[in-house]
Amino acid sequence: MELNVAKMIMLAGGVLVVPVLAFVTSFLFWPGALLKAYNWYWRRRLGLVVRFSHSGNYHFCYSTRGAPGGATPSLLLLHGFSATKDMWLPVVKFLPRNQHVVCVDMPGHEGTSRTGPEDYSIRGQVERIHQFVQSIGLDKRPFHLVGTSMGGNVAGVYAATYPTHLSSVTLVCPAGLVYPTDSEFISRLRELEMGEKDESIPLVPTTIQELEDMLRLCCNTPPKLPRQFPYPHDSLYQHIVGEKSRHSLQENMHLITVPLQVIWGKEDQVLDVSGAAVLQGALPHCQVTVLDSCGHSVALERPRKAAKLITDFLSEQAVSDGNVKKVS
């Protein structure tokens, strides 16, 4: 009898060990696959559906929830360099369930087409995003555009180029400005350009150590998430930081006429928070919020706060629009 009990315990232990070993093996050898499974789970839980839109030979991959035409404008979310549409999952979690949301993979990222260099400049990305907007019919009524980092640069230039398509815009730690104070990232970038240091590009990690360095740079509290190596974005990065794209937002911000919200992490080491004052100086009526104890990755570090700021801003704009209609 005791022997049978011992065998049963060993069998039960074996049943438990197998899935644990499978999980550990997946984490160590297929981190990208594990991350995709994690994102798939959260998309399903949040009610997001992945779809594809085709325009000519170009295709866009995006996730969406809800339908346009609600009480508030649709939200189009643009991610930063080397990220994907799924970086917005923590923020979507805290948005109203009936809010129409669209998160798109930027040109050259994840499921969206990778083409020539012309699509990777900020201006090229603006035109591709406009192509996407038209392909899914988002241009039928004004929508709210949100962009972070590189996506913030694109969102700002988009707002300057296609103001009639937007109700308002939110820029989260946007790239593309001339910052009064150099961040750690900008300082390292200058050293690389001048040939003073022979090392990898800070935002294009190719090893675990370089990834950890990048996460410390981007997040005030770096997350422990599996990532896939190497990043296939080296050439894309070169076009984004090229002379024609580096200060795109700075050169176009005076053309932004729609209501503007700016959100920035006070501890941002990638793009210094002094950029917020640059935008406010050029556009005095913009709404600026600086988050204490937060770095560059606002969507990851302060998703609840980011979602509340955006929804509150949309509500304020709705009230403002209502008052204007009453006066007219």
Coordinates of C-alpha atoms in Angstrom, one line a residue:
M1 CA 0.0 0.0 0.0
E2 CA 2.8 2.4 1.0
L3 CA 4.6 1.6 -2.3
N4 CA 1.5 2.5 -4.3
V5 CA 1.1 5.8 -2.5
A6 CA 4.8 6.6 -3.2
K7 CA 4.3 5.8 -6.9
M8 CA 1.2 8.1 -7.0
I9 CA 3.2 10.9 -5.4
M10 CA 6.0 10.5 -7.9
L11 CA 3.6 10.5 -10.8
A12 CA 1.8 13.6 -9.5
G13 CA 5.2 15.3 -9.1
G14 CA 6.1 14.4 -12.6
V15 CA 2.9 15.8 -14.0
L16 CA 3.7 19.1 -12.2
V17 CA 7.3 19.2 -13.3
V18 CA 6.6 18.8 -17.0
P19 CA 4.6 22.1 -17.4
V20 CA 7.1 23.9 -15.2
L21 CA 10.0 22.8 -17.2
A22 CA 8.2 23.6 -20.4
F23 CA 7.5 27.2 -19.1
V24 CA 11.2 27.7 -18.1
T25 CA 12.5 26.3 -21.4
S26 CA 10.1 28.6 -23.3
F27 CA 11.2 31.6 -21.3
L28 CA 14.9 30.9 -21.9
F29 CA 14.9 29.8 -25.5
W30 CA 11.8 31.3 -27.1
P31 CA 11.1 34.6 -25.2
G32 CA 9.5 36.2 -28.2
A33 CA 7.0 33.4 -28.5
L34 CA 6.2 33.6 -24.8
L35 CA 5.7 37.4 -25.0
K36 CA 3.3 36.9 -28.0
A37 CA 1.3 34.4 -26.0
Y38 CA 1.2 36.9 -23.1
N39 CA 0.0 39.7 -25.4
W40 CA -2.6 37.4 -27.1
Y41 CA -4.0 36.6 -23.7
W42 CA -4.3 40.3 -22.7
R43 CA -5.8 41.3 -26.0
R44 CA -8.5 38.7 -25.6
R45 CA -9.2 39.7 -22.0
L46 CA -9.5 43.4 -23.0
G47 CA -11.7 42.6 -26.0
L48 CA -9.2 43.7 -28.7
V49 CA -9.2 42.0 -32.1
V50 CA -6.2 41.9 -34.4
R51 CA -7.0 42.9 -38.0
F52 CA -5.2 43.7 -41.2
S53 CA -5.8 46.5 -43.7
H54 CA -4.5 46.4 -47.2
S55 CA -3.8 49.5 -49.3
G56 CA -2.2 48.6 -52.6
N57 CA 0.8 46.4 -51.9
Y58 CA 1.1 47.8 -48.4
H59 CA -0.5 46.1 -45.4
F60 CA -1.1 47.3 -41.9
C61 CA -1.6 45.2 -38.7
Y62 CA -3.7 46.7 -36.0
S63 CA -5.8 45.8 -33.0
T64 CA -9.1 47.4 -32.3
R65 CA -12.0 47.4 -29.8
G66 CA -15.4 49.1 -30.1
A67 CA -17.0 51.0 -32.9
P68 CA -16.7 54.7 -34.0
G69 CA -19.5 57.1 -33.5
G70 CA -19.7 57.0 -29.7
A71 CA -19.9 59.9 -27.3
T72 CA -16.1 60.5 -27.6
P73 CA -13.9 60.5 -30.7
S74 CA -12.1 57.3 -31.7
L75 CA -8.6 56.9 -30.4
L76 CA -5.7 56.0 -32.7
L77 CA -2.5 55.1 -30.7
L78 CA 1.0 55.2 -32.2
H79 CA 3.8 53.4 -30.4
G80 CA 7.5 54.2 -30.2
F81 CA 10.6 52.9 -31.9
S82 CA 11.1 49.1 -31.7
A83 CA 7.8 48.6 -29.8
T84 CA 4.5 47.3 -31.2
K85 CA 0.8 48.0 -31.0
D86 CA 0.8 45.8 -27.9
M87 CA 2.7 48.3 -25.8
W88 CA -0.6 50.1 -25.3
L89 CA -2.3 47.1 -23.6
P90 CA -1.7 48.4 -20.1
V91 CA -3.3 51.8 -21.0
V92 CA -6.3 50.2 -22.9
K93 CA -7.0 48.2 -19.7
F94 CA -8.0 51.5 -18.0
L95 CA -9.9 53.1 -20.8
P96 CA -13.7 53.0 -20.8
R97 CA -14.9 49.7 -22.3
N98 CA -17.1 51.5 -24.8
Q99 CA -14.3 53.7 -26.1
H100 CA -13.4 53.0 -29.7
V101 CA -9.6 52.2 -29.8
V102 CA -7.2 51.5 -32.6
C103 CA -3.6 50.5 -32.0
V104 CA -1.5 50.1 -35.1
D105 CA 1.9 48.7 -35.8
M106 CA 4.0 51.5 -37.2
P107 CA 5.7 51.2 -40.6
G108 CA 8.5 48.6 -40.5
H109 CA 7.3 47.2 -37.1
E110 CA 5.8 43.8 -36.2
G111 CA 2.9 43.0 -38.6
T112 CA 3.0 46.1 -40.8
S113 CA 4.9 46.1 -44.1
R114 CA 8.7 46.7 -44.2
T115 CA 9.5 48.6 -47.4
G116 CA 12.1 51.2 -48.4
P117 CA 13.8 54.0 -46.5
E118 CA 11.3 56.6 -47.7
D119 CA 8.7 55.1 -45.4
Y120 CA 10.9 55.3 -42.3
S121 CA 11.5 59.0 -42.1
I122 CA 9.0 60.9 -40.0
R123 CA 7.4 62.4 -43.0
G124 CA 7.2 59.0 -44.7
Q125 CA 5.5 57.5 -41.6
V126 CA 3.0 60.4 -41.4
E127 CA 1.9 59.6 -45.0
R128 CA 1.7 55.9 -44.3
I129 CA -0.4 56.5 -41.1
H130 CA -2.7 58.8 -43.2
Q131 CA -3.0 55.9 -45.7
F132 CA -4.0 53.6 -42.8
V133 CA -6.5 56.1 -41.5
Q134 CA -8.2 56.2 -44.9
S135 CA -8.0 52.5 -45.4
I136 CA -10.1 51.7 -42.3
G137 CA -12.4 54.7 -42.7
L138 CA -11.2 56.5 -39.6
D139 CA -11.2 59.7 -41.6
K140 CA -15.0 59.9 -41.8
R141 CA -15.1 61.9 -38.5
P142 CA -12.5 63.7 -36.4
F143 CA -10.5 61.3 -34.2
H144 CA -8.1 61.8 -31.3
L145 CA -4.5 60.9 -32.0
V146 CA -2.0 59.7 -29.3
G147 CA 1.7 59.1 -30.0
T148 CA 4.6 58.3 -27.7
S149 CA 8.3 58.9 -28.4
M150 CA 8.9 58.3 -32.1
G151 CA 5.1 57.9 -32.4
G152 CA 4.7 61.3 -30.7
N153 CA 6.9 62.9 -33.3
V154 CA 4.7 61.3 -36.0
A155 CA 1.5 62.3 -34.2
G156 CA 2.7 65.9 -33.9
V157 CA 3.6 66.2 -37.6
Y158 CA 0.4 64.5 -38.6
A159 CA -1.6 67.0 -36.5
A160 CA 0.3 69.8 -38.3
T161 CA -0.3 68.3 -41.7
Y162 CA -3.9 66.9 -41.4
P163 CA -5.6 69.1 -38.8
T164 CA -9.1 68.7 -40.2
H165 CA -9.0 64.9 -39.6
L166 CA -8.3 65.4 -35.9
S167 CA -10.4 66.4 -32.9
S168 CA -7.3 66.7 -30.7
V169 CA -3.9 65.1 -30.1
T170 CA -1.9 63.8 -27.1
L171 CA 1.9 63.7 -27.3
V172 CA 3.6 61.5 -24.7
C173 CA 7.4 62.2 -24.3
P174 CA 7.6 63.0 -28.0
A175 CA 10.8 62.9 -30.1
G176 CA 11.6 65.4 -32.7
L177 CA 12.3 68.5 -30.6
V178 CA 15.3 70.6 -29.8
Y179 CA 15.6 69.9 -26.1
P180 CA 17.1 72.6 -23.8
T181 CA 18.7 69.9 -21.7
D182 CA 20.3 66.8 -23.1
S183 CA 19.1 63.5 -21.8
E184 CA 21.4 60.6 -21.1
F185 CA 20.4 59.0 -24.4
I186 CA 21.0 62.2 -26.4
S187 CA 24.4 62.6 -24.8
R188 CA 25.4 59.0 -25.7
L189 CA 24.0 59.6 -29.2
R190 CA 26.2 62.6 -29.7
E191 CA 29.3 60.7 -28.5
L192 CA 28.5 57.9 -31.0
E193 CA 28.1 60.4 -33.8
M194 CA 31.4 62.1 -33.0
G195 CA 33.2 58.7 -32.7
E196 CA 34.1 59.2 -29.1
K197 CA 32.7 55.8 -28.1
D198 CA 32.6 52.5 -30.0
E199 CA 29.4 50.8 -28.7
S200 CA 26.0 49.8 -29.9
I201 CA 23.0 52.1 -30.5
P202 CA 21.3 52.6 -27.1
L203 CA 17.8 51.7 -28.4
V204 CA 18.7 48.8 -30.5
P205 CA 19.8 46.0 -28.1
T206 CA 21.4 42.8 -29.5
T207 CA 22.2 41.1 -26.2
I208 CA 20.6 40.5 -22.9
Q209 CA 22.9 43.1 -21.2
E210 CA 22.2 45.7 -23.9
L211 CA 18.4 45.1 -23.3
E212 CA 18.8 45.6 -19.6
D213 CA 20.7 48.8 -20.3
M214 CA 17.9 50.0 -22.6
L215 CA 15.2 49.2 -20.1
R216 CA 17.1 51.1 -17.4
L217 CA 17.3 54.0 -19.8
C218 CA 13.6 53.9 -20.8
C219 CA 11.9 53.1 -17.4
N220 CA 12.3 54.6 -14.0
T221 CA 11.5 51.1 -12.7
P222 CA 12.6 48.6 -15.4
P223 CA 10.2 45.7 -16.0
K224 CA 11.3 42.1 -16.2
L225 CA 9.7 41.0 -19.5
P226 CA 11.0 38.6 -22.1
R227 CA 12.1 40.2 -25.4
Q228 CA 13.2 38.8 -28.7
F229 CA 16.7 39.3 -30.1
P230 CA 18.2 40.7 -32.2
Y231 CA 16.1 43.7 -32.9
P232 CA 15.6 44.1 -36.7
H233 CA 15.4 47.9 -36.6
D234 CA 18.9 49.2 -37.1
S235 CA 18.3 50.7 -40.5
L236 CA 14.9 52.1 -39.4
Y237 CA 16.6 53.8 -36.5
Q238 CA 19.2 55.4 -38.8
H239 CA 16.4 57.0 -40.8
I240 CA 14.5 58.2 -37.8
V241 CA 17.5 60.0 -36.3
G242 CA 18.7 61.2 -39.7
E243 CA 19.0 65.0 -40.2
K244 CA 15.7 65.2 -42.1
S245 CA 13.7 63.6 -39.3
R246 CA 15.5 64.6 -36.1
H247 CA 13.7 67.8 -35.5
S248 CA 10.5 67.2 -37.5
L249 CA 8.2 68.1 -34.6
Q250 CA 10.2 71.2 -33.8
E251 CA 9.9 72.4 -37.4
N252 CA 6.1 71.7 -37.6
M253 CA 4.7 72.4 -34.1
H254 CA 3.7 76.0 -35.0
L255 CA 1.2 74.5 -37.5
I256 CA -0.7 72.5 -34.8
T257 CA -4.1 74.1 -34.4
V258 CA -6.1 71.3 -32.7
P259 CA -6.3 71.0 -28.9
L260 CA -3.0 69.6 -27.7
Q261 CA -2.2 67.6 -24.6
V262 CA 1.4 66.8 -23.5
I263 CA 2.3 64.1 -21.0
W264 CA 5.9 63.6 -19.9
G265 CA 7.8 61.5 -17.3
K266 CA 9.9 63.8 -15.0
E267 CA 12.7 61.2 -14.9
D268 CA 12.8 60.6 -18.6
Q269 CA 16.4 59.7 -19.6
V270 CA 15.7 59.2 -23.3
L271 CA 14.0 62.5 -24.2
D272 CA 14.4 65.2 -21.5
V273 CA 11.3 66.6 -19.9
S274 CA 12.5 70.1 -20.9
G275 CA 10.8 69.3 -24.2
A276 CA 7.5 70.0 -22.5
A277 CA 8.4 73.6 -22.0
V278 CA 9.4 73.9 -25.7
L279 CA 5.9 72.8 -26.8
Q280 CA 4.2 75.0 -24.2
G281 CA 6.3 78.0 -25.3
A282 CA 5.2 77.5 -28.9
L283 CA 1.6 76.5 -28.1
P284 CA 0.6 78.3 -24.9
H285 CA -2.9 76.8 -24.8
C286 CA -1.6 73.2 -24.7
Q287 CA -2.3 71.2 -21.6
V288 CA 1.0 69.9 -20.0
T289 CA 1.2 67.2 -17.3
V290 CA 4.6 66.1 -15.9
L291 CA 4.5 62.8 -13.9
D292 CA 6.7 62.4 -10.9
S293 CA 8.7 59.2 -10.5
C294 CA 8.2 58.3 -14.1
G295 CA 10.6 57.7 -16.9
H296 CA 10.2 57.5 -20.7
S297 CA 7.8 54.6 -20.9
V298 CA 4.7 56.3 -19.5
A299 CA 2.4 53.6 -20.9
L300 CA 4.2 50.9 -19.0
E301 CA 5.1 52.8 -15.8
R302 CA 1.9 54.8 -15.3
P303 CA -0.8 53.3 -17.5
R304 CA -3.8 54.1 -15.2
K305 CA -2.7 57.7 -14.9
A306 CA -2.1 58.0 -18.6
A307 CA -5.5 56.6 -19.4
K308 CA -7.2 58.9 -17.0
L309 CA -5.4 62.0 -18.3
I310 CA -6.4 61.1 -21.9
T311 CA -10.1 60.4 -21.0
D312 CA -10.3 63.6 -18.9
F313 CA -8.8 65.6 -21.7
L314 CA -11.4 64.1 -24.2
S315 CA -14.2 65.0 -21.7
E316 CA -13.0 68.5 -21.4
Q317 CA -12.9 68.9 -25.2
A318 CA -16.4 67.6 -25.4
V319 CA -17.6 70.1 -22.9
S320 CA -15.7 72.9 -24.7
D321 CA -17.2 71.9 -28.1
G322 CA -20.7 71.8 -26.5
N323 CA -20.3 75.3 -25.2
V324 CA -19.1 76.6 -28.5
K325 CA -22.2 75.1 -30.2
K326 CA -24.5 76.7 -27.7
V327 CA -22.9 80.1 -28.2
S328 CA -23.1 79.8 -32.0

